Short mmCIF file of C-alpha atoms in Angstrom, two decimals:
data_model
loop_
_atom_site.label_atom_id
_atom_site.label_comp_id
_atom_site.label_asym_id
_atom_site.label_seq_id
_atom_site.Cartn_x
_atom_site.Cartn_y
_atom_site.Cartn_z
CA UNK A 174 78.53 139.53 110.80
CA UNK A 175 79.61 142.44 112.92
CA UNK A 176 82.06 140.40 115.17
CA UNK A 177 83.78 139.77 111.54
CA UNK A 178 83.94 143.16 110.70
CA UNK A 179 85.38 144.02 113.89
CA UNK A 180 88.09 141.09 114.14
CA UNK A 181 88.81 142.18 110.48
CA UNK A 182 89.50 145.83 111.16
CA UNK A 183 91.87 144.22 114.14
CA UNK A 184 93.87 141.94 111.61
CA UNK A 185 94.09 145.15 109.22
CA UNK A 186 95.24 147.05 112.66
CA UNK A 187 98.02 144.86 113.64
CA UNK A 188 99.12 144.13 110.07
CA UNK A 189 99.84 147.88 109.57
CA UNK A 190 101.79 148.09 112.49
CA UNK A 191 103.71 145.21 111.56
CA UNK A 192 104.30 146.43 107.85
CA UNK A 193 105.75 149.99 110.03
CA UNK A 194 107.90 147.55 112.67
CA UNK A 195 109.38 145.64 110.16
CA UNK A 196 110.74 148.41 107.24
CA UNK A 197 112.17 149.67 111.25
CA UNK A 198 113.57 146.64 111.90
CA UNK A 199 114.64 146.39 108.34
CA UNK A 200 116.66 149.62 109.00
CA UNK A 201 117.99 148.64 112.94
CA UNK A 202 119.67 145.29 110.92
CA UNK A 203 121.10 146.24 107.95
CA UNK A 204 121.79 150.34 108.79
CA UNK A 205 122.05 151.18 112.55
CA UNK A 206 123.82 147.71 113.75
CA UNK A 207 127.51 148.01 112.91
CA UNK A 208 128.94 145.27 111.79
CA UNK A 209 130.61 142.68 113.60
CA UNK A 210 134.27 142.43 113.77
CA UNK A 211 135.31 138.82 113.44
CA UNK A 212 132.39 137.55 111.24
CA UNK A 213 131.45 140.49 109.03
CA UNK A 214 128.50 141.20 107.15
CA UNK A 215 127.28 137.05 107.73
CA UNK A 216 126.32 138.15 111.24
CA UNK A 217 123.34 139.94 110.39
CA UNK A 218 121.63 136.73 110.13
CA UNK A 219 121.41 136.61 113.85
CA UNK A 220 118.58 138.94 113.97
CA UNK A 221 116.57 136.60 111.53
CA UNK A 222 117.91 133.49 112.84
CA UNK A 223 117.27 133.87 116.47
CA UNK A 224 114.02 135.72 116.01
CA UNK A 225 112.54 133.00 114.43
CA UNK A 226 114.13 130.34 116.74
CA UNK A 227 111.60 131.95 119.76
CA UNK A 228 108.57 132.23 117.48
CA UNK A 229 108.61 128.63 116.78
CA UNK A 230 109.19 127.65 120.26
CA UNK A 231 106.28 130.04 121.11
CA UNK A 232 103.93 128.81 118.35
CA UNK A 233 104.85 125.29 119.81
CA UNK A 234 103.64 126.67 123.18
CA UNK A 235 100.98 127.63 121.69
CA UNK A 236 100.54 124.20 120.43
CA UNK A 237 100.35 122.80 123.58
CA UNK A 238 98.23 124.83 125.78
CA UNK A 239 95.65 125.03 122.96
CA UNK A 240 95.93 120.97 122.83
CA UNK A 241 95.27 120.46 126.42
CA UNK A 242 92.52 123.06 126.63
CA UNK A 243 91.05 121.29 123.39
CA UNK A 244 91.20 117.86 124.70
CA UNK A 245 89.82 119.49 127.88
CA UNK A 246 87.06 121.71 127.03
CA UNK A 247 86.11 120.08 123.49
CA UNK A 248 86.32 123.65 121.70
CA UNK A 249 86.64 123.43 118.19
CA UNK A 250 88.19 127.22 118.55
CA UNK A 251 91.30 125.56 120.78
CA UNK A 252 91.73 123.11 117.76
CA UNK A 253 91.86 125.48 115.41
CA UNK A 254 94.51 128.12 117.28
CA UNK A 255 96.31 124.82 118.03
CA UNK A 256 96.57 123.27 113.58
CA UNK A 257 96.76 127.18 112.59
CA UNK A 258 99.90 127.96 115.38
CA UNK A 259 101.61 124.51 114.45
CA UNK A 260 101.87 124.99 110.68
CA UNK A 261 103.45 128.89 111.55
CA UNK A 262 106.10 127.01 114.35
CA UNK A 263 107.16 124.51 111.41
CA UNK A 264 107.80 127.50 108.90
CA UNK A 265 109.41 129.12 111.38
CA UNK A 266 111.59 126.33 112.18
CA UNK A 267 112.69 125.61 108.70
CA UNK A 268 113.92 129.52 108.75
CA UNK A 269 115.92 128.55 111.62
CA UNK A 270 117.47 125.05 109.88
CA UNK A 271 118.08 127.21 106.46
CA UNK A 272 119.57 130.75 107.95
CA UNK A 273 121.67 128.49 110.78
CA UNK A 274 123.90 126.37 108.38
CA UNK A 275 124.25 129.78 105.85
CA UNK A 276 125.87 131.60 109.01
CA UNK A 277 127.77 128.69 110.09
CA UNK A 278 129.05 127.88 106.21
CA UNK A 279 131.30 130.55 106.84
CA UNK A 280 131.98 131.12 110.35
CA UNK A 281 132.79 127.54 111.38
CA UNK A 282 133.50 126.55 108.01
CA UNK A 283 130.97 123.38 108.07
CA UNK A 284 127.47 124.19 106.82
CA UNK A 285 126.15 121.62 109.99
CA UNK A 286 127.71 121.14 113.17
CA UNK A 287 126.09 118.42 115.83
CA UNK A 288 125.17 120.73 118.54
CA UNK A 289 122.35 120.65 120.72
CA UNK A 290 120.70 123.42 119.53
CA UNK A 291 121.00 122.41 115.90
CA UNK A 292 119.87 118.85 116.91
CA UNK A 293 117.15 120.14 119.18
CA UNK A 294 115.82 122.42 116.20
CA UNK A 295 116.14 119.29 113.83
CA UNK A 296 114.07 117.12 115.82
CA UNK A 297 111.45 119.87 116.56
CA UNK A 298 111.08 119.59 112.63
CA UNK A 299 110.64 116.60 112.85
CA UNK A 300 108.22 116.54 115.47
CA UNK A 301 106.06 119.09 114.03
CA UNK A 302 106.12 117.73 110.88
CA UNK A 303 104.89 114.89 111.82
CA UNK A 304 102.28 116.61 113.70
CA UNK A 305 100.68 118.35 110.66
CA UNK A 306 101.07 115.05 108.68
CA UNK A 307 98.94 113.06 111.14
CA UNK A 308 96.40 115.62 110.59
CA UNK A 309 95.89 115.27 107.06
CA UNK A 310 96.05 111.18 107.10
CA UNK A 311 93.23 110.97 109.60
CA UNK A 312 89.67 110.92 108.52
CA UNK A 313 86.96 113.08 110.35
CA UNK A 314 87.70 116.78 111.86
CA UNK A 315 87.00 115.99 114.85
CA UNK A 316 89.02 112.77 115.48
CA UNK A 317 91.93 114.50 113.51
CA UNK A 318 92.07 117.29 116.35
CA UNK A 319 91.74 114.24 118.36
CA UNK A 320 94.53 112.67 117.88
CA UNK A 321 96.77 115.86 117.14
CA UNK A 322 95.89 117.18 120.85
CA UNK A 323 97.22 114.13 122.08
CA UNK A 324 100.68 114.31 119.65
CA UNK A 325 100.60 117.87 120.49
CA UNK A 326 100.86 117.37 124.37
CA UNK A 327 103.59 114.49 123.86
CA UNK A 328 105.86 116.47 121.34
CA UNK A 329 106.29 119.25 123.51
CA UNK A 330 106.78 117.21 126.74
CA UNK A 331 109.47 115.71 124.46
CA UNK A 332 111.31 118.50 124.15
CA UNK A 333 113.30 119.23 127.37
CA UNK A 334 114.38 115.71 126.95
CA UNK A 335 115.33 115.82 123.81
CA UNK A 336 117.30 118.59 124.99
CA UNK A 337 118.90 117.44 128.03
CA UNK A 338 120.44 113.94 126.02
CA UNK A 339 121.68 115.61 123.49
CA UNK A 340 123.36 118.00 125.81
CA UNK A 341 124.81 114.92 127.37
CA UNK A 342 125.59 113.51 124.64
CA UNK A 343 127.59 116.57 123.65
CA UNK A 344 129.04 116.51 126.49
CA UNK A 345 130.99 113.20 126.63
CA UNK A 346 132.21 113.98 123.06
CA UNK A 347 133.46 117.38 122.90
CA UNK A 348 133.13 119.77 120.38
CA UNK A 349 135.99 122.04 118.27
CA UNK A 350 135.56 125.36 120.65
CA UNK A 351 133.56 127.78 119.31
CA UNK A 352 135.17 131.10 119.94
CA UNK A 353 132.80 133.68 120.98
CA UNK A 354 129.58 132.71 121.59
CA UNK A 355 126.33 134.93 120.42
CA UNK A 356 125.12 137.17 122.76
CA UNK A 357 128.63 138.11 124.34
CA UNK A 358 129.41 141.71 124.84
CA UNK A 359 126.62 143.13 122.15
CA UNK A 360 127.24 146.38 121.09
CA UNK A 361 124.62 148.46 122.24
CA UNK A 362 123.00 149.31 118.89
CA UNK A 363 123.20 145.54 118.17
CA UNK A 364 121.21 145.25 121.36
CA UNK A 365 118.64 147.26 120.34
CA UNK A 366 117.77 145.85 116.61
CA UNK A 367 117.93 142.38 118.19
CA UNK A 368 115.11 143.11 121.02
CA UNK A 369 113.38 145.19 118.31
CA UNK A 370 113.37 141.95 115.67
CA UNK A 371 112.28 139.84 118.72
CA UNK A 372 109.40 142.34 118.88
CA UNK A 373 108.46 142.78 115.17
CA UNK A 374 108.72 138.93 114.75
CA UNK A 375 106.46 138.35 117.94
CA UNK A 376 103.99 140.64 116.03
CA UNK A 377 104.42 138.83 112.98
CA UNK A 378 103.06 135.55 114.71
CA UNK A 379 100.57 136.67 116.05
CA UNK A 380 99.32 138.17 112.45
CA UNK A 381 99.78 135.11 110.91
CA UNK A 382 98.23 133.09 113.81
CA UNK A 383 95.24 136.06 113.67
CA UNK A 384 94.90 135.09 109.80
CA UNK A 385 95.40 131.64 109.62
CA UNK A 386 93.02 131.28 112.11
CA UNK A 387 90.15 133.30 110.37
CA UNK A 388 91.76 131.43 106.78
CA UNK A 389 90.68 127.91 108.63
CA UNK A 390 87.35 129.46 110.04
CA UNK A 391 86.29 130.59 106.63
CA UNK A 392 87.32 127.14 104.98
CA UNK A 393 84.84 125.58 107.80
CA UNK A 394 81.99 128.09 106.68
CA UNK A 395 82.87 126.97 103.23
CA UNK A 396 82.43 123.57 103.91
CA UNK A 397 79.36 123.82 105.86
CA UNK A 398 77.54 125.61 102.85
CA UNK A 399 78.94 123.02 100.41
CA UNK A 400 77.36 120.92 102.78
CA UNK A 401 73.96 122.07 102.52
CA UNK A 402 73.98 122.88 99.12
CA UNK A 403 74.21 119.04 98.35
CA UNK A 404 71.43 118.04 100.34
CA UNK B 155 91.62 95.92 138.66
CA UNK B 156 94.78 93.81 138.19
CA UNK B 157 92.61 90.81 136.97
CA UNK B 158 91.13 93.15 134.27
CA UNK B 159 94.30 94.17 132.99
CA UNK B 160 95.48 90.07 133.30
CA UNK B 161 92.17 89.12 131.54
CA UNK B 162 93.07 91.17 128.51
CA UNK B 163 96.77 90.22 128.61
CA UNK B 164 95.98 86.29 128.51
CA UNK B 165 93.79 86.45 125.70
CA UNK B 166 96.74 88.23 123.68
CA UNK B 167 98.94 86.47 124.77
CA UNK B 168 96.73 83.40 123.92
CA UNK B 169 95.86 84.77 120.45
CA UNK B 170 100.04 84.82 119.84
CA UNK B 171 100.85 81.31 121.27
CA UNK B 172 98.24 80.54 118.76
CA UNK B 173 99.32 82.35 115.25
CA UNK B 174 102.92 82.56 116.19
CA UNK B 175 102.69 85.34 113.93
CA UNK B 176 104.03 88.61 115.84
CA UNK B 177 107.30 86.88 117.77
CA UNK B 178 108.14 84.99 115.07
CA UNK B 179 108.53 87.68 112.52
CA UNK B 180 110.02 90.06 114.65
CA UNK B 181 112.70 87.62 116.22
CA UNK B 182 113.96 86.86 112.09
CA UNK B 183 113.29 90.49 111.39
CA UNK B 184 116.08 91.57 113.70
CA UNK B 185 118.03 88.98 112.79
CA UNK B 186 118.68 90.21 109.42
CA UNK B 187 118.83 93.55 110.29
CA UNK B 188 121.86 92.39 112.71
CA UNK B 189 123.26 90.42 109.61
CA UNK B 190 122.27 92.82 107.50
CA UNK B 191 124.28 96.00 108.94
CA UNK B 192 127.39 93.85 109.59
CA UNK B 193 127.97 94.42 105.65
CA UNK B 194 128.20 98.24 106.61
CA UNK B 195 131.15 97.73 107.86
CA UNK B 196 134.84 96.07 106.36
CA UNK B 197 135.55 92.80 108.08
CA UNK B 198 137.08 92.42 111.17
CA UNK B 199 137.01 96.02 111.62
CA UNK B 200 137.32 97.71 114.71
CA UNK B 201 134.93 100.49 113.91
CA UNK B 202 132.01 97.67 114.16
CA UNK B 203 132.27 96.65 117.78
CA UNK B 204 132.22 100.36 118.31
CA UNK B 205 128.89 100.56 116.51
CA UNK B 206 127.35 98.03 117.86
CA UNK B 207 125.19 99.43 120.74
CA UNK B 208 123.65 101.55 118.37
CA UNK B 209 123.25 99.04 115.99
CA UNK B 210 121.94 96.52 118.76
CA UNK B 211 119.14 99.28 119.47
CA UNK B 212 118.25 100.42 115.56
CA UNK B 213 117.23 96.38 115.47
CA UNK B 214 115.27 96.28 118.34
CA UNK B 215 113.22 99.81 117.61
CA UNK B 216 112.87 98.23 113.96
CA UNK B 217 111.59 95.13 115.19
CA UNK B 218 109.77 96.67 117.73
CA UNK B 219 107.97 98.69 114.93
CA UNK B 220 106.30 95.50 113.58
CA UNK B 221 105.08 94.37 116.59
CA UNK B 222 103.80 97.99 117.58
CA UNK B 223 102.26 98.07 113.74
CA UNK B 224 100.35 94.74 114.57
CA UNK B 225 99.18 95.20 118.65
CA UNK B 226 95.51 97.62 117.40
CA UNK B 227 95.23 96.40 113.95
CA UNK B 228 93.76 92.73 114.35
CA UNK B 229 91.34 94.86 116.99
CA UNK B 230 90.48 97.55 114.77
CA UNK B 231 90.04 95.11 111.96
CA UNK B 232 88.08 92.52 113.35
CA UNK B 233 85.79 94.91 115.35
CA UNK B 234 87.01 93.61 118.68
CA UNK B 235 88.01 97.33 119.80
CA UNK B 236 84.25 97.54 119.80
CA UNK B 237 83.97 95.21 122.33
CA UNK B 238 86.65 95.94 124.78
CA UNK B 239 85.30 98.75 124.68
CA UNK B 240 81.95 97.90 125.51
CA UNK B 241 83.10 95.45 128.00
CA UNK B 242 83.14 97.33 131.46
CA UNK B 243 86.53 98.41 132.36
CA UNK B 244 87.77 101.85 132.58
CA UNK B 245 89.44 102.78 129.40
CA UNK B 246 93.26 102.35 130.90
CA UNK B 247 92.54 98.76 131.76
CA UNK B 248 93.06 98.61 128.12
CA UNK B 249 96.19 100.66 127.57
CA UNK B 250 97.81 99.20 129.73
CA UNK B 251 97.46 95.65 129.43
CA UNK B 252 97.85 96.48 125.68
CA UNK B 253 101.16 98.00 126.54
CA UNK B 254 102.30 95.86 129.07
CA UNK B 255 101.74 92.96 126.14
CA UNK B 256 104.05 94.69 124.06
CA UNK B 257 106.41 94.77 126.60
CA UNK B 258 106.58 91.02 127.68
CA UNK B 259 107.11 90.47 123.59
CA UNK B 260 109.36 93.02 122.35
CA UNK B 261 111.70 91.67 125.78
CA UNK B 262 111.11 87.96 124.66
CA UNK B 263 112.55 89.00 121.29
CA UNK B 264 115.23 91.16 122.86
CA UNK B 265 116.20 87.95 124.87
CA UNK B 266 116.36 85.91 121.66
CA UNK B 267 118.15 88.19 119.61
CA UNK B 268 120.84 89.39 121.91
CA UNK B 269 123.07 86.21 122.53
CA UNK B 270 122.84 85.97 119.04
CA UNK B 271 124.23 89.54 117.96
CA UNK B 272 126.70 89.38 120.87
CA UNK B 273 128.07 86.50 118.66
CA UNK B 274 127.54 88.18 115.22
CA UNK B 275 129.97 91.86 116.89
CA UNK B 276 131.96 89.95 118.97
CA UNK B 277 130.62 91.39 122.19
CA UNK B 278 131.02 90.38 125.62
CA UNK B 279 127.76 90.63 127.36
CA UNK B 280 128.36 87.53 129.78
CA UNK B 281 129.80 90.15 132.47
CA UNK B 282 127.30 92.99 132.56
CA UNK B 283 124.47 90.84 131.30
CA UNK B 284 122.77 92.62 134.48
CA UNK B 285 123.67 96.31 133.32
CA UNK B 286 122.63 95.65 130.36
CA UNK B 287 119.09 93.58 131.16
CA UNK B 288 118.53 96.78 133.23
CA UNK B 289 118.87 99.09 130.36
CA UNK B 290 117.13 96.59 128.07
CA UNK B 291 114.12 96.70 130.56
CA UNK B 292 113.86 100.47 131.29
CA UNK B 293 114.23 101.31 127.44
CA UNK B 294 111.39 98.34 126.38
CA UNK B 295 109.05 99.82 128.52
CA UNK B 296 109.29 103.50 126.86
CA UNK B 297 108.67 101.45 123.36
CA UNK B 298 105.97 100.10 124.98
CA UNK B 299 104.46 103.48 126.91
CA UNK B 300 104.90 105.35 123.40
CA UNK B 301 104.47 103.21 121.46
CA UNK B 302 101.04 101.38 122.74
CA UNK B 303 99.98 105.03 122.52
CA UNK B 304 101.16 106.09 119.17
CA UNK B 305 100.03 102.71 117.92
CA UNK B 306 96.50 103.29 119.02
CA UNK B 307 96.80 106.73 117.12
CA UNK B 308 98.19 105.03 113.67
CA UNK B 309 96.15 102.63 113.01
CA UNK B 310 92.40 105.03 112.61
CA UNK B 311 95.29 106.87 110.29
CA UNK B 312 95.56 106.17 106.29
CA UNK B 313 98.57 103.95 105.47
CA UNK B 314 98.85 103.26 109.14
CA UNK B 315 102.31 101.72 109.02
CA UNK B 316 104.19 104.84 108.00
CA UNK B 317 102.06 107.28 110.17
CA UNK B 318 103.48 105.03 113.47
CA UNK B 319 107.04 105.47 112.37
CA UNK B 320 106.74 109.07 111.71
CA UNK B 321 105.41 109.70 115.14
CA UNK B 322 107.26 107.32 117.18
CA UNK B 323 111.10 107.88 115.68
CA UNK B 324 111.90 111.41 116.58
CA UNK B 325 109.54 111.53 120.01
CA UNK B 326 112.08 108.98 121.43
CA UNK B 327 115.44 110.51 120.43
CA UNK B 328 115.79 110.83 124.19
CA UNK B 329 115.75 106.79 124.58
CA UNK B 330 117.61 106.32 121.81
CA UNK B 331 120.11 108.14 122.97
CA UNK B 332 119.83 106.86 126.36
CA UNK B 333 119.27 103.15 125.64
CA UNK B 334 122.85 103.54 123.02
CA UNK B 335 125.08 105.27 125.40
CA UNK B 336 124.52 103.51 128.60
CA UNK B 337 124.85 100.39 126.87
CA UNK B 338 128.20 101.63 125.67
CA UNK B 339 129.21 102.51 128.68
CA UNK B 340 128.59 99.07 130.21
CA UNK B 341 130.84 97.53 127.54
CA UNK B 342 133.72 99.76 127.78
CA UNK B 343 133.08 99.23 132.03
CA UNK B 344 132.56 103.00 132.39
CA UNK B 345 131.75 103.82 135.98
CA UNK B 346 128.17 103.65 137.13
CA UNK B 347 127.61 107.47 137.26
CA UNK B 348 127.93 107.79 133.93
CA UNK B 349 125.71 104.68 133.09
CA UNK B 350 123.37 106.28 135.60
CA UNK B 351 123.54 109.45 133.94
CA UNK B 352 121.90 107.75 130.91
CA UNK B 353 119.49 105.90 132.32
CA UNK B 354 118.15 108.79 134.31
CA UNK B 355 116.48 110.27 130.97
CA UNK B 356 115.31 106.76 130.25
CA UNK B 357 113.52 106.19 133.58
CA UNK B 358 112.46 110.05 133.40
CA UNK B 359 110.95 109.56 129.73
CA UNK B 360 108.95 106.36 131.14
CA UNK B 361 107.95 108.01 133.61
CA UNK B 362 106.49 111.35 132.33
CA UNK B 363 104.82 109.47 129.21
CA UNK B 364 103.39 106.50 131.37
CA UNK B 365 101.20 109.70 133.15
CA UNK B 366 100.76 111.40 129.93
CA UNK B 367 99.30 108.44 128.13
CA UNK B 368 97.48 107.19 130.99
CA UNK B 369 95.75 110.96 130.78
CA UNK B 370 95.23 111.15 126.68
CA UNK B 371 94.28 107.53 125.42
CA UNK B 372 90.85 107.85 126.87
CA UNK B 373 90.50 110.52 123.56
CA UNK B 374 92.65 108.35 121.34
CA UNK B 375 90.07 105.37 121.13
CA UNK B 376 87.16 107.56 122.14
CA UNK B 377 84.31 107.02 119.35
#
């Protein structure tokens, strides 16, 4: 029990630090960033929105290196980071597909525009979604991780592809121009509480992944005394 | 072996010439899915030939589904994964001549459906039937590489036949869009770049999931 104690005192650890990064952040957003000219007040979303864009792709990453190195080394561990990191990306993602179309609503006046990086999100949703529902409609742990290694490895192969059609398909029918992209000419202070909410929401994955993961072990421990309890 | 993969493709083939069961209900399933989303649209309207690549490819993946739905459950059902599985052949013997069987079929129905919907939206296919056999080809065999996979993977699932959609629909947005625009392109007689274009994500999709399943579906009917 005293590799539990220790990996506790580590999730404690890290969540103080996040709990300090993020009333930081908190003040970086909403008190050191000015505020943007054109858009106003709305633009603040950015340093949610895009934020939680890179965790999912990461937790997706995550996905997939823990699927191969499951299917490879038959680790129950790999399996685990791999369920516990996919059920983060998909919450993540659905904080990208709710903050996106609240910016947009009023700066291009159309809660949901067709472009790739909307689409691309939409279908990672998808993806992921379906990931964690193959889990639960197989029987049997162990086939379950299974069969979610393989999905796993073939969603996120899927992805650059995804990518590069709907680019092309983008491409032949050309958007309204959206003046000013993100990421133009940042002010330096917005510079700074966008790196920093990269940071604090980096930290805040791996918390959750940290805690999920233990959440999943206990369940297992759980089980396994349930188990032996009936006998 | 090529006889292995031949030995397991005959008797599939053998066991369909004999029920009739998959072709058939997949060539009047897409049928009335052709019929069926011509009442989408007003009559005579222009807006429907411009529609109709996509609509041409939302029938086959459709139809496709049921023969996808069907190609592991009379195995899993009857016990006869058990033994090709104990027969000796490496486990890819099986994928792909399960795969290459739902290839041959889902074309067979593509061939019987097509002059049929070129009719229904007033296409002419007569003088890129070649274009187009290309695209049909290169798209059928992603179904098939995904789809022999995915199918494998749905049918140890509960309520099989939604888990395969689910899976299969948004991992092959990339053919989908793909199979629809080049075939649009042949019909407007766009230059062959830009059906090229296209079909370069097609023949890349094939080719990175052909390796990918060849890899994995040793684990998805490992027992």
């Amino acid at each position: 029990m005293k590799a539990t104690t220790s990996t506790n005192r580590a999730v404690v650890l890290l969540g103080g630090a996040l709990l300090v990064a993020m009333i930081i952040n908190l003040y970086l957003i909403f008190m050191l960033a000015p505020e943007e000219r054109s858009m106003g007040q709305v633009q603040r979303i950015f340093y949610f929105h895009v934020p939680s864009a890179w965790v999912a792709f990461l937790a997706f990453f995550v996905v997939f290196i823990a699927s191969i190195f499951y299917l490879w080394k038959k680790d129950r561990t790999y399996d685990m980071v791999a369920y516990s990191s996919a059920e983060i990306g998909v919450i993540f993602a659905t904080l990208v597909l709710i903050t996106g179309p609240i910016w947009a609503r009023p700066v291009w006046n159309t809660w949901w525009e067709w472009t790739p990086r909307l689409t691309l999100f939409l279908v990672l949703w998808f993806i992921y979604l379906a990931y964690l529902m193959l889990r639960s409609f197989v029987e049997g742990e162990e086939r379950a991780a299974r069969f979610a290694a393989v999905f796993g490895i073939v969603g996120f192969l899927d992805v650059p592809l995804v990518y590069v059609s709907i680019r092309l398909w983008r491409d032949i029918h050309p958007s309204p121009v959206i003046a000013g992209g993100e990421g133009s000419g940042l002010h330096p202070d917005m510079k700074l509480a966008f790196f920093f909410s990269l940071f604090t929401f980096t930290l805040l994955f791996g918390f959750l992944l940290i805690y999920r993961f233990q959440l999943q072990k206990s369940t297992i421990a759980v089980s396994e005394i349930k188990k032996q309890l009936a006998y | 072996m090529i006889s292995k993969v031949g030995a397991i493709l005959w008797k599939d083939i053998l066991s369909e010439y004999r029920t009739k069961e998959m072709l058939g209900s997949m060539v009047v399933f897409s049928l009335l899915v052709s019929v069926i989303f011509n009442f989408a649209f007003p009559p005579g309207s222009e807006l429907m030939r411009e529609a109709a690549p996509g609509i041409l490819w939302m029938t086959i993946i459709f139809a496709s589904l049921l023969g996808l739905n069907r190609s592991f459950v009379y195995e899993v059902d009857k016990g006869c994964l058990q033994g090709l599985m104990l027969a000796p052949v490496d486990r890819n013997v099986i994928y792909l001549s399960k795969a290459l069987v739902n290839f041959i079929f889902i074309t067979l129905v593509e061939v019987l459906v097509l002059p049929v919907f070129s009719i229904f939206f007033d296409l002419n296919v007569i003088n890129s039937l070649l274009q187009i056999f290309l695209v049909l080809i290169l798209s059928t065999a992603g179904v098939a590489i995904i789809g022999t996979l995915f199918s494998a993977i749905s049918v140890n699932t509960r309520s099989r036949e939604i888990m395969l959609p689910i899976m299969y629909f948004p991992v092959f947005i990339p053919v989908i869009f793909g199979a629809v625009q080049s075939t649009k392109a042949i019909l407007q007689e766009q230059p062959w770049s830009v059906i090229w274009g296209w079909l370069r994500i097609v023949i890349a999709f094939d080719v990175i999931f052909l390796i990918v399943a060849l890899l994995t579906f040793e684990f998805v009917i490992e027992e």
